[in-house]
């Protein structure tokens, strides 16, 4: 059959090269976590070892940034879950003047370059005389985390339809019961996916963090510093593997959770 | 006897649109009441005013004598069968039906037993474990019906209940709904744009036009004695006669309706009117003859077996004077 004809060789080759170009560097980062040589990235690695995992484990300067990153990601995605869901609920059900404008304003931070968000937040903190803390980083991250959750939730709300909520009220449920028995079960996987995406994005965010962290360093910022002044280089690669797992796995899970709905929004930030 | 539902001068405005405009209405307890009208005539808004999803802009609504002013939908003894059924997709059929009992805190075993009883009432025994997505349209509607009945409402509202079903199923459901209503003895209020449905199922019909009620009455009142031009046009296929034609047909100078089946052909020398046959339509149970008279087209229904004139023929017409029904110009 014609439709099953093989694509031209050049196209296949192009696709393979493209994929290699995208993914080989990641594999190289994994590879150098195992090299025995710690001063320069020599290829091929002279020998392979797992000792850097032990070294990384014992390096005291890795743990505080890791904790900070986890804490910031957890709080920002938690905050985003609450605010994003409430916002989506309001947008999906209400019709009021300026609704489209507000919807645009909610989504805008994800389209705004991080450097703009970071600069504006930093000057706002300076003007308001707010000292840098975990919370200033959380605020910065929440700007885009809320969007991710909002986009996921609003798509699901639209599918839920108004009459189902009315049916629940009609049968005697109060708003809390409707939320608990009708909205949440239908929204659940979208929220979980949105929350995990938000967590992953927050965990590896660098630009906004640079402006809102002050002297604190999150794990990605620690890595950036480490690359500039090399000391036990493979340790950075070990940390890279950790960051990779902490962000890639939730995104993958989010993809599978919402695959049927085709609504994993915001995966492109 | 208190009315099940009463509207006192109820209006509902959306911006400048008067969806419902100064409606007065009383629906008797235990009746099967139809709200009939074209889309946008205000019938669905009236239904939502009863269920509580809309609030009147002015006027008041009483259900069994109790003012519904500040009563939210979840505290009204009224349940709704939604047009799109609105079943909960994440619950099986039994949990859907038992939902009203669950939110009231009825324990699981009791509410499941009750749900099974209702499923059997709507002839869906053994469907409890299925998900709504695994059911046909007709079955989903029965589930929606069972779910709306689980709280034993005193008034059941049905929004275009048969709209999404195919013709055969629709006719079967008409009989079933009617039988169910008689058996339960509760008040059914249903909204439809299908005059056949309204006439065949309801005890009383309210015909809506532009947010107002044009006429309330029994199906035969509405069909045989339409109050206004709009009702005559919308309900059935009556001949609507402008004042001049009514006059020449022997009545006063007013709008009138004359049903096609009330007119007979006559060979008498002084017929009430004469018309030239322009078209014939064979309907099985009879033939619909279109005639031109006084610059106006009118229809005559000839029952099967009676002689039918040919196209172009000029025939005399006659009718029982009582069949000429006068009505308002609205």
PDB file of C-alpha atoms in Angstrom, chain A residues 84-96 99 103 150 153-162 165 187:
ATOM      1  CA  UNK A  84      -4.244  27.258  40.318  1.00  0.00           C
ATOM      2  CA  UNK A  85      -7.245  25.044  41.104  1.00  0.00           C
ATOM      3  CA  UNK A  86      -9.237  27.849  42.703  1.00  0.00           C
ATOM      4  CA  UNK A  87      -8.435  30.140  39.804  1.00  0.00           C
ATOM      5  CA  UNK A  88      -9.435  27.494  37.260  1.00  0.00           C
ATOM      6  CA  UNK A  89     -12.665  26.787  39.122  1.00  0.00           C
ATOM      7  CA  UNK A  90     -13.575  30.464  39.047  1.00  0.00           C
ATOM      8  CA  UNK A  91     -12.650  30.871  35.375  1.00  0.00           C
ATOM      9  CA  UNK A  92     -14.444  27.745  34.213  1.00  0.00           C
ATOM     10  CA  UNK A  93     -17.741  28.537  35.919  1.00  0.00           C
ATOM     11  CA  UNK A  94     -18.108  32.286  36.033  1.00  0.00           C
ATOM     12  CA  UNK A  95     -18.864  34.691  33.231  1.00  0.00           C
ATOM     13  CA  UNK A  96     -17.894  38.218  34.124  1.00  0.00           C
ATOM     14  CA  UNK A  99     -12.678  37.360  32.399  1.00  0.00           C
ATOM     15  CA  UNK A 103      -7.198  34.534  32.119  1.00  0.00           C
ATOM     16  CA  UNK A 150      -4.172  26.302  36.178  1.00  0.00           C
ATOM     17  CA  UNK A 153      -7.161  22.139  35.786  1.00  0.00           C
ATOM     18  CA  UNK A 154      -9.011  24.531  33.495  1.00  0.00           C
ATOM     19  CA  UNK A 155      -8.946  22.014  30.637  1.00  0.00           C
ATOM     20  CA  UNK A 156     -10.431  19.351  32.892  1.00  0.00           C
ATOM     21  CA  UNK A 157     -13.061  21.712  34.309  1.00  0.00           C
ATOM     22  CA  UNK A 158     -14.178  22.466  30.782  1.00  0.00           C
ATOM     23  CA  UNK A 159     -14.655  18.763  30.138  1.00  0.00           C
ATOM     24  CA  UNK A 160     -16.511  18.311  33.409  1.00  0.00           C
ATOM     25  CA  UNK A 161     -19.388  20.503  32.238  1.00  0.00           C
ATOM     26  CA  UNK A 162     -21.697  22.629  34.325  1.00  0.00           C
ATOM     27  CA  UNK A 165     -22.121  20.079  39.160  1.00  0.00           C
ATOM     28  CA  UNK A 187      -9.862  16.601  38.517  1.00  0.00           C
TER      29      UNK A 187
END
